Short mmCIF file of C-alpha atoms in Angstrom, two decimals:
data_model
loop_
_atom_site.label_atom_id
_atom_site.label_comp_id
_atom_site.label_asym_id
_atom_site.label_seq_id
_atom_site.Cartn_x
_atom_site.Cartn_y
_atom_site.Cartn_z
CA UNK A 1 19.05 -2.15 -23.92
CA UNK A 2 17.68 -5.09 -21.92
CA UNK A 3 18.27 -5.79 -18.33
CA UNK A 4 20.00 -8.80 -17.24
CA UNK A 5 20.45 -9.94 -13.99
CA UNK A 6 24.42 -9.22 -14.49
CA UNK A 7 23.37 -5.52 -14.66
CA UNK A 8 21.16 -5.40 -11.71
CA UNK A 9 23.51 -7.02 -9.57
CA UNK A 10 25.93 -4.41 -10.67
CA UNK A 11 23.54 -1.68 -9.97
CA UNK A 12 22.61 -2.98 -6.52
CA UNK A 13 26.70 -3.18 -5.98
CA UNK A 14 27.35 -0.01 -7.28
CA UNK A 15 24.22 2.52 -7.90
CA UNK A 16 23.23 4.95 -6.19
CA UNK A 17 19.34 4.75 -7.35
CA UNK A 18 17.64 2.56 -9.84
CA UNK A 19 14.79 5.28 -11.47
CA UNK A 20 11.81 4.83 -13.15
CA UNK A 21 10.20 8.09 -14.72
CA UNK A 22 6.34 7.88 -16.41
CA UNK A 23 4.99 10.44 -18.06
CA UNK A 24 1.32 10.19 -17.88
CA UNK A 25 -2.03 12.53 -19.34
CA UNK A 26 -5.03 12.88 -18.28
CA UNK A 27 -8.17 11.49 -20.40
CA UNK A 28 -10.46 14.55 -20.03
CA UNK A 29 -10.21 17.09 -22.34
CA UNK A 30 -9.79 20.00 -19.58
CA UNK A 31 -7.26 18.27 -17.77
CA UNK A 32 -9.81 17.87 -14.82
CA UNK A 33 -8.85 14.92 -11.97
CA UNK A 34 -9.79 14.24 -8.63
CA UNK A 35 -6.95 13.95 -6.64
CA UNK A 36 -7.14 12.38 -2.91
CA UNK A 37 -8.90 14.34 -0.42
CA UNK A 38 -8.30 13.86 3.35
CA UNK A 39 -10.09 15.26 6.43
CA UNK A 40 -10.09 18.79 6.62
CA UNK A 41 -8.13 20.73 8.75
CA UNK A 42 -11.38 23.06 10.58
CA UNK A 43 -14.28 20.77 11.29
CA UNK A 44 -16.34 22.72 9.13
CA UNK A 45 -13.89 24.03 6.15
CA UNK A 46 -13.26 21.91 2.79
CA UNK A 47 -11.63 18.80 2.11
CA UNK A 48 -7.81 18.77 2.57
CA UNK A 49 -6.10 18.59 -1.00
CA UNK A 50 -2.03 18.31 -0.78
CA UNK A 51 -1.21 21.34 -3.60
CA UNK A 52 2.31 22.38 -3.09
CA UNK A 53 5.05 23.94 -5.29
CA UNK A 54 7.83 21.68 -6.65
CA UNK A 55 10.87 21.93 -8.92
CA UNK A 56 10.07 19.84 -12.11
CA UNK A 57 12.78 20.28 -15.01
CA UNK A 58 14.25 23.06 -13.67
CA UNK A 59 11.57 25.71 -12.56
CA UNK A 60 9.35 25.90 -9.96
CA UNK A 61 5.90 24.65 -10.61
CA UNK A 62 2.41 24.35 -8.87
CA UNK A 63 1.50 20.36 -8.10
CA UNK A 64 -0.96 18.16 -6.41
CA UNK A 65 -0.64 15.26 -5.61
CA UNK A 66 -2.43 12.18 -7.43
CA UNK A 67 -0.99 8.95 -5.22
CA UNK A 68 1.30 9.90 -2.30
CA UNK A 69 4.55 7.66 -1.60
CA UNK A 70 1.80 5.52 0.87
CA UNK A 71 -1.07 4.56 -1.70
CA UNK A 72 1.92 3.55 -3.91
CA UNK A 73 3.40 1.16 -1.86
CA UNK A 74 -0.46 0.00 -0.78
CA UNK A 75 -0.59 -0.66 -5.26
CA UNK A 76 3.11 -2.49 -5.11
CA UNK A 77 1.80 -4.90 -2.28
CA UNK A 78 -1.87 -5.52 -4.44
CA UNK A 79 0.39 -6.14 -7.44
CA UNK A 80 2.75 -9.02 -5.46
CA UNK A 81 -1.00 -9.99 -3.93
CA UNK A 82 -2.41 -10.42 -7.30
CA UNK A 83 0.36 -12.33 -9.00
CA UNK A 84 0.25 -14.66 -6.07
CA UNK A 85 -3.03 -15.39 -5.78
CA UNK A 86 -2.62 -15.86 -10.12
CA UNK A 87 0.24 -18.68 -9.62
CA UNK A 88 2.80 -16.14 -11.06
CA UNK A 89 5.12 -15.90 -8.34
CA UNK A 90 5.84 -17.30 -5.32
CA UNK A 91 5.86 -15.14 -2.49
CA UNK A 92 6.06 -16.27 0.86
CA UNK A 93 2.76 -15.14 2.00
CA UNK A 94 1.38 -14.84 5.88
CA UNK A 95 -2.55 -15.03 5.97
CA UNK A 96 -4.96 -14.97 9.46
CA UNK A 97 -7.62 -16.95 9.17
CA UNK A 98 -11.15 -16.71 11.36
CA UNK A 99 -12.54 -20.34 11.20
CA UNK A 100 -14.55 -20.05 13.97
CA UNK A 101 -16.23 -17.46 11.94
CA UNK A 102 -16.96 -18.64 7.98
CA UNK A 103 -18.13 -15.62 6.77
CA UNK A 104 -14.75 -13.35 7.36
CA UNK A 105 -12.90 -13.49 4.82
CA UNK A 106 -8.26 -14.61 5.24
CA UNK A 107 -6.35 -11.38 5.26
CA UNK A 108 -2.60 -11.57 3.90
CA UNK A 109 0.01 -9.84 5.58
CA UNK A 110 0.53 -7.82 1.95
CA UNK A 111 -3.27 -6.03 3.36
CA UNK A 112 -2.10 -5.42 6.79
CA UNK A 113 -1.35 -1.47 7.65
CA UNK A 114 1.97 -2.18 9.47
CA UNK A 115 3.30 -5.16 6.87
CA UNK A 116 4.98 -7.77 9.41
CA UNK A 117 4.80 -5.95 12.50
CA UNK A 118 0.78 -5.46 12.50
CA UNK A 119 -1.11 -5.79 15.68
CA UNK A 120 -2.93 -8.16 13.85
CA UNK A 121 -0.04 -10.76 14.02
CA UNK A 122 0.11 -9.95 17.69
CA UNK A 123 -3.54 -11.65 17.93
CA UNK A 124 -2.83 -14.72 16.14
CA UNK A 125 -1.66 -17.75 16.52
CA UNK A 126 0.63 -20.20 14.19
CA UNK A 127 -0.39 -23.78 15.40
CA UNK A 128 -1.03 -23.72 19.37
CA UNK A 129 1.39 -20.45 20.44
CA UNK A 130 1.31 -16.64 19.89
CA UNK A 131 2.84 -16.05 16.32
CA UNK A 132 5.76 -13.49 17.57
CA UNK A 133 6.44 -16.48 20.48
CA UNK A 134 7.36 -18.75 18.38
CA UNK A 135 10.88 -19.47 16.34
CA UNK A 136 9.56 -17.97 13.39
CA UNK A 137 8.11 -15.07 15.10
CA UNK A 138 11.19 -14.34 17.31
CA UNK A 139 13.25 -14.38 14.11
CA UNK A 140 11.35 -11.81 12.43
CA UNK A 141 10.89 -9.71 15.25
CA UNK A 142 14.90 -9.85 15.75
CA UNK A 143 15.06 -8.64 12.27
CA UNK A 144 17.13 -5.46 11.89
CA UNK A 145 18.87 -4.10 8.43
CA UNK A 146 22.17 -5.60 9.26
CA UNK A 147 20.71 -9.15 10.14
CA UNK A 148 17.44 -9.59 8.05
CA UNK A 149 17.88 -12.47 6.44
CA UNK A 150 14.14 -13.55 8.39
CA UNK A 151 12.32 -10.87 7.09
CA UNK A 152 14.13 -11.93 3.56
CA UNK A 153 12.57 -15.31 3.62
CA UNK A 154 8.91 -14.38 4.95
CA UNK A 155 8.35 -11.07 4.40
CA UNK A 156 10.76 -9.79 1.26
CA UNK A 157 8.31 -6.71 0.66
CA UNK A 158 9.07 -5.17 4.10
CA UNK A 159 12.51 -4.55 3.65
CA UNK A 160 11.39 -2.38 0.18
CA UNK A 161 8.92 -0.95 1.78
CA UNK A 162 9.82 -0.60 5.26
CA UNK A 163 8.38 -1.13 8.76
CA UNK A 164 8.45 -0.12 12.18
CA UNK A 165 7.73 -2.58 15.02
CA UNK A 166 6.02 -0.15 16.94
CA UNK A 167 3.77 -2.31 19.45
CA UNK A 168 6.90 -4.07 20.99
CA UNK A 169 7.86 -3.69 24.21
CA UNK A 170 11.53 -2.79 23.31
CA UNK A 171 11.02 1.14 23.09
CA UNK A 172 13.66 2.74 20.84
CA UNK A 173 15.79 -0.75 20.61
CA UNK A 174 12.36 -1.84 18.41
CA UNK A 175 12.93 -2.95 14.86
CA UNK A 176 12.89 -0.14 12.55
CA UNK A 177 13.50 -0.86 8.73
CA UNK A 178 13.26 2.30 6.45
CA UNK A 179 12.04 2.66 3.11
CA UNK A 180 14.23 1.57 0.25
CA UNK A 181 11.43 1.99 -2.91
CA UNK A 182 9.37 5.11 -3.17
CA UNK A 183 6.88 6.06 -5.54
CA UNK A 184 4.53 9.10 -6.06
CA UNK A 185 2.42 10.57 -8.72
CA UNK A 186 1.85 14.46 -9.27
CA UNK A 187 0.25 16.13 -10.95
CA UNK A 188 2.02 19.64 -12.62
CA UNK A 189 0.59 22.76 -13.72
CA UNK A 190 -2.25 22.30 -10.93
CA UNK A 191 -4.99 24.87 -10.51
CA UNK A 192 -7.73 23.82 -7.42
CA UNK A 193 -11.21 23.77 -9.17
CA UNK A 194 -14.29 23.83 -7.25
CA UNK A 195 -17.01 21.43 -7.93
CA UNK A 196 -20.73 20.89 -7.26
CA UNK A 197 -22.09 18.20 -6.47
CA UNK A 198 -26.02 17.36 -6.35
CA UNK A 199 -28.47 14.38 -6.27
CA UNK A 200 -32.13 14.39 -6.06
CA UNK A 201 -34.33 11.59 -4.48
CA UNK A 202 -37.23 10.74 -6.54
CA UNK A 203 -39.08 9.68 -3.56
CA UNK A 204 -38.50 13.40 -2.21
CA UNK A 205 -38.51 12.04 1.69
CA UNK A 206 -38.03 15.15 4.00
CA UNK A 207 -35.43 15.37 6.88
CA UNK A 208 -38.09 16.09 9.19
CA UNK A 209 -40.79 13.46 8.17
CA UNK A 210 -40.04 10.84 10.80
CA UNK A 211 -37.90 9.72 13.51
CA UNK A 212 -35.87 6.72 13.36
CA UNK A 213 -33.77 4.47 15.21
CA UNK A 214 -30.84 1.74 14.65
CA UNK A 215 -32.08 -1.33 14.21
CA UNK A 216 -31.37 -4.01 16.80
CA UNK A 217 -28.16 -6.27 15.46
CA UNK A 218 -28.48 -8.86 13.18
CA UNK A 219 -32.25 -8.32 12.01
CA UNK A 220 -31.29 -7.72 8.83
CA UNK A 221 -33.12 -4.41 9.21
CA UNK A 222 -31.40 -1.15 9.04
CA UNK A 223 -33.50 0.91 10.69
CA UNK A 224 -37.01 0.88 12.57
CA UNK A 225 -39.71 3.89 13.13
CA UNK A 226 -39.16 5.26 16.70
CA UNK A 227 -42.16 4.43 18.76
CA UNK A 228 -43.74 7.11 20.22
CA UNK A 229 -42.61 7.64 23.65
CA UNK A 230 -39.26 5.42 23.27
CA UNK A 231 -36.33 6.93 24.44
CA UNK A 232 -33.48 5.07 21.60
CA UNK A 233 -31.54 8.27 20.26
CA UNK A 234 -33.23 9.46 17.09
CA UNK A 235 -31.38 9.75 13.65
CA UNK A 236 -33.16 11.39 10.61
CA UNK A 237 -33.61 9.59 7.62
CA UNK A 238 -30.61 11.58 5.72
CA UNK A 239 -28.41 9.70 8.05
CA UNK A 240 -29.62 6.21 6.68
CA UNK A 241 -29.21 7.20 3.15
CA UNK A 242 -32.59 9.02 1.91
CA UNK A 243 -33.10 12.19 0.94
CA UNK A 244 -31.29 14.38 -1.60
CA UNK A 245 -28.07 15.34 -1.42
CA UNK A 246 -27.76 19.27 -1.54
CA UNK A 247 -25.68 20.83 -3.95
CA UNK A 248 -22.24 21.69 -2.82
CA UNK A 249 -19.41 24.25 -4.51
CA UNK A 250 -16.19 22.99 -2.56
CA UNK A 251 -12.52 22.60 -4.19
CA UNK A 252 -12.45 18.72 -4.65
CA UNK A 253 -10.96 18.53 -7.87
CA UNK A 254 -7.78 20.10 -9.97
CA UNK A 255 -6.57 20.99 -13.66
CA UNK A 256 -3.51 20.06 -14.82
CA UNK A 257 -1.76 19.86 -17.88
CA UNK A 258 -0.10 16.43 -17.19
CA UNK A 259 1.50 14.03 -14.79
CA UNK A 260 4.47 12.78 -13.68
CA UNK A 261 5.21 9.15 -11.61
CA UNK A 262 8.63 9.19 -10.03
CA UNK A 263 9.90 6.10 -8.79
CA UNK A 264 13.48 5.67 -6.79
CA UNK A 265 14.44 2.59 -5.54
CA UNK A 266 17.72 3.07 -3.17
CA UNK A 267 20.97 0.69 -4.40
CA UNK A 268 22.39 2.37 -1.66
CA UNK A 269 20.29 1.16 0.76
CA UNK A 270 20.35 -2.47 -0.31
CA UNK A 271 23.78 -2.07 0.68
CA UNK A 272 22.83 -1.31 3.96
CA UNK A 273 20.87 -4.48 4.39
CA UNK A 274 22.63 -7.91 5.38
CA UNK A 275 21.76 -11.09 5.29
CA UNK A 276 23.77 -13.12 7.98
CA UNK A 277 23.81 -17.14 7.87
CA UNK A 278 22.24 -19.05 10.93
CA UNK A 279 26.04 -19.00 12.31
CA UNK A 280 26.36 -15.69 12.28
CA UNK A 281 29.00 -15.80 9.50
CA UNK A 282 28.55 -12.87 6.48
CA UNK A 283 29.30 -13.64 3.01
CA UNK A 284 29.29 -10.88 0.48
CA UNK A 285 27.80 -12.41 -2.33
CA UNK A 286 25.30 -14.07 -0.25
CA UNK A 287 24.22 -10.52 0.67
CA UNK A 288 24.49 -9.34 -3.11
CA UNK A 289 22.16 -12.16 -3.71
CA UNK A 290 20.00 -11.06 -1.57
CA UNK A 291 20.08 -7.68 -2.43
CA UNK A 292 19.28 -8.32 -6.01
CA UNK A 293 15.87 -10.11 -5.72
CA UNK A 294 14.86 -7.27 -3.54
CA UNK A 295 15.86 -4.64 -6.34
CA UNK A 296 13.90 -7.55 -8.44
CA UNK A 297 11.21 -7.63 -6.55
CA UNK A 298 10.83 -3.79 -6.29
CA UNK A 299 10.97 -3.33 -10.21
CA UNK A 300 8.35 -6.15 -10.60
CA UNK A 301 5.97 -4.21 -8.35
CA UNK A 302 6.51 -0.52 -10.29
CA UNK A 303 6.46 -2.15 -13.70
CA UNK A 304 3.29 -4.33 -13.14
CA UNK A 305 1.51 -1.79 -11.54
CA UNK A 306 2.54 0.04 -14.57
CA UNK A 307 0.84 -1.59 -17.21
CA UNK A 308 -2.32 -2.36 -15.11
CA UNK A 309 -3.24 1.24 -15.85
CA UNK A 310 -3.45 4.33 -13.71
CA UNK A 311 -6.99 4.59 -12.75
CA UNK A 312 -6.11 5.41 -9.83
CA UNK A 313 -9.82 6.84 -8.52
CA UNK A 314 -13.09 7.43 -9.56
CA UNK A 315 -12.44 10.33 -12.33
CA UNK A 316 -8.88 10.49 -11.64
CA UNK A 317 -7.72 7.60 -14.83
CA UNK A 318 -4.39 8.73 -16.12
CA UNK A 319 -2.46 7.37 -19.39
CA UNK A 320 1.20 6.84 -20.15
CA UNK A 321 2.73 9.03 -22.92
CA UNK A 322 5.21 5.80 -24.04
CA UNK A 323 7.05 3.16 -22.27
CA UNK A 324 8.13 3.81 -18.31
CA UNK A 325 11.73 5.11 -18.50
CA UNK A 326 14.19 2.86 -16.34
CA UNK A 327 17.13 4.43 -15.90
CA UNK A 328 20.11 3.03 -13.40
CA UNK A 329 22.14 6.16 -11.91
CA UNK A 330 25.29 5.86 -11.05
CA UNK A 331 27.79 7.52 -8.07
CA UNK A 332 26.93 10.63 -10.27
CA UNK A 333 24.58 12.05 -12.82
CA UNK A 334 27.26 11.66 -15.15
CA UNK A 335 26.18 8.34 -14.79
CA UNK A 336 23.09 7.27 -15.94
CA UNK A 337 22.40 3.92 -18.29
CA UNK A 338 18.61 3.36 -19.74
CA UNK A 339 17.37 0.25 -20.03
CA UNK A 340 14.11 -1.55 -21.33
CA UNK A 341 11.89 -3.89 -18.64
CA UNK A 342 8.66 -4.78 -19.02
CA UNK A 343 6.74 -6.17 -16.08
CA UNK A 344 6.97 -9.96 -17.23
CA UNK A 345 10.93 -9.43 -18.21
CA UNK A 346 11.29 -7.86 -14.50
CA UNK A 347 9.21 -11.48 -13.38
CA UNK A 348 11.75 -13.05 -14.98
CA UNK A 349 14.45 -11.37 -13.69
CA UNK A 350 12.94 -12.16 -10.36
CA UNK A 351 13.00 -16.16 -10.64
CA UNK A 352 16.62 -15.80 -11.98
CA UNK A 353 17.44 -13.64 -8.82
CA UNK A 354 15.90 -15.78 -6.63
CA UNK A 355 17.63 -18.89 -8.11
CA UNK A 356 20.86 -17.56 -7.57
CA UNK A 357 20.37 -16.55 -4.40
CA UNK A 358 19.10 -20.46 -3.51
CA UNK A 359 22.48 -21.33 -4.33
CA UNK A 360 23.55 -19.09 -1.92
CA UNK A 361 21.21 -20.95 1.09
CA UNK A 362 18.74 -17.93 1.05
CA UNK A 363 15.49 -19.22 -0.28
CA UNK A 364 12.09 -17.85 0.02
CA UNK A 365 10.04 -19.58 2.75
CA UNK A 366 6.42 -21.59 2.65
CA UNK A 367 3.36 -19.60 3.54
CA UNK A 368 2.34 -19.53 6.58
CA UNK A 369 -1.40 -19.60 7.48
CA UNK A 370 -2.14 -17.90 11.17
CA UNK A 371 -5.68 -18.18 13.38
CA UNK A 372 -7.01 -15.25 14.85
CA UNK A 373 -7.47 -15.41 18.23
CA UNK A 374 -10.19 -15.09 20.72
CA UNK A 375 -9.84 -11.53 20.88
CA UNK A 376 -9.33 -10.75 17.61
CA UNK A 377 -11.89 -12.47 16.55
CA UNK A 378 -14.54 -10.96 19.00
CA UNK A 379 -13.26 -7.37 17.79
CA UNK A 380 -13.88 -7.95 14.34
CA UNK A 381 -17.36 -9.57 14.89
CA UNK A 382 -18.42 -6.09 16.94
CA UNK A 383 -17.14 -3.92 13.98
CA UNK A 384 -19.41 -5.74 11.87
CA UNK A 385 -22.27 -5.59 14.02
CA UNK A 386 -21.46 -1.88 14.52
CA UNK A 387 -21.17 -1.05 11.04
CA UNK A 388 -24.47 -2.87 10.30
CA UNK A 389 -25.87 -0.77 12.87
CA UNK A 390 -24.70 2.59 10.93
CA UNK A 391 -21.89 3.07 13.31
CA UNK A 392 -19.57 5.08 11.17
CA UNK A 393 -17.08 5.85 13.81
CA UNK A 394 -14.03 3.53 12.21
CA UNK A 395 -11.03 5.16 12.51
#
């Protein structure tokens, strides 16, 4: 049956988890996919690929994974990002701006590593003061799960997806708002697969034909011939792109014979949250209102990530055996209700959420458009310039 927002307000006053299940398949015929590989654990050894046994219907299978809990929520936020930037919903959006230098680009706050608390925020400014000095700021950074109704109006997302205020100078007593929605894909039946990989340069230029140097910033050149005699550090031509690329036989990919996306979004969490008025005073529904456009919210990002396909990497493109599965569990798994939501029903859902809760004083809040500051600003310039140098030291 269809969701209404009658049901998810009873779900976020009496559920223990709203679930969404998605079978998915892979599109080769050999079940081949590249799943995320991170930096390996000896400097020399292979790429680190997070295989690890799970129970999955009731035995224990071999799984990798395909898009941890973290690259999930990094898809939820691009999904709220895109349908904002569309006109399709109104989130209250925080962007930095650089206008003392055109060509970088406004960053949102739904791109930011840490969500509300990034050190970015820290080095900006909203009209002439520090962002976290002023009213606004001071609310948010006040914010706790028992008084968020701040983060509620500026920065919904963050109480789904949590946050820890980690650069403030109040130690333990620092903001600390845990993760309500999770998401992950796996992938079951996994077997590691080694694969080679090779490239051959036409113009067959040898390691050991010249020596060359970094170009000096902004030239437009990336690299110069090292004059004989000059003492700039040398760097073979492999490390500015030329040359072939040797054929390699390292475990970078995996077989499986299908995938699974689990999605849990805690109703018992939202409980947990509260949304005081500027008097201090608590009123339950308030809270329930409040509490419902997050679960809103949170099923919006799953179910439009959902049908904007799983490719989730470069040969890693995954496809849904039917319709996700939403399924509202109860205080036990005697209790479990299905319903149908598509991602524009769950939009809708949203604006109906969110007009209730207006009628409760709780209304989403105007963006808010930041200016980096002086020292921001300078940073990001010398990453550029490094990076245009061949600096690959980013961490």
């Amino acid at each position: 049956m269809s969701m209404t927002l009658t049901n998810l307000q009873d779900a976020a006053s009496n559920a223990s988890v709203i679930r969404l299940n998605v079978d998915l398949s892979p599109l080769t015929a050999d079940g081949l996919v590249f799943p995320p590989t991170y930096a390996a654990i000896d400097k020399d050894g292979s790429p680190h690929i997070d295989f690890r046994k799970a129970w999955v219907d009731g035995s224990v299978r071999d799984v990798v994974v395909l898009d941890s809990v973290q690259s999930q929520a990094n898809r939820i936020e691009q999904v709220i990002l895109s349908a904002k930037t569309e006109q399709r919903l109104a989130y209250p959006d925080i962007r930095v701006t650089f206008p003392t230098d055109p060509d970088e680009p406004d960053y949102s706050v739904l791109q930011l590593s840490h969500r509300i608390f990034d050190v970015t925020l820290q080095c900006s400014t909203l009209g002439e003061s520090p962002f976290f000095e002023t009213p606004i700021g001071q609310r948010i950074r006040a914010s706790r799960p028992s008084n968020a109704t701040a983060l509620f109006e500026q920065a919904p997302v963050t109480l789904l997806l949590g946050a820890w205020d980690s650069h403030a100078a109040g130690g333990p007593q620092a903001a600390k708002l845990p993760r309500l929605l999770t998401s992950e894909i796996i992938g079951l039946d996994a077997v590691p697969v080694n694969v080679s990989a090779t490239k051959t340069d036409p113009m067959d230029i040898r390691k050991n034909s010249a020596e060359l140097v970094a170009a000096s910033p902004g030239s437009g050149r990336l690299f110069e011939l090292k004059a004989e005699g000059a003492k700039d550090k040398s760097r073979k031509p492999s490390e500015f792109g030329f040359g072939s690329v040797l054929s390699t036989d390292k475990p970078r990919a995996a077989s499986i014979s299908m995938a699974r996306q689990t999605s849990l979004l805690s109703c018992s969490g939202l409980r947990q949250l509260g949304f005081p008025e500027d008097s201090g005073e608590i009123d339950a529904s308030r809270n329930l209102a409040a509490r419902t456009v997050l679960a809103a919210l949170g099923l919006y990002g799953l179910l439009a990530q959902n049908e904007a396909g799983y490719r989730l990497r470069s040969r890693c493109e995954l496809v849904p055996h039917s319709s996700a599965k939403l399924e509202v569990i109860g205080r036990t798994l005697d209790d479990v209700t299905r319903f149908d939501l598509g991602a524009e029903d769950a939009l809708k859902l949203l604006e109906e959420a969110l007009g209730n809760a207006e009628r409760h004083g709780l209304a989403w809040k105007a963006d808010l458009e930041l200016t980096a500051d002086d020292r921001l600003t300078a940073l990001v310039r010398r990453s550029r310039i490094a990076a245009g140098s061949g600096d690959d030291s980013g961490e």
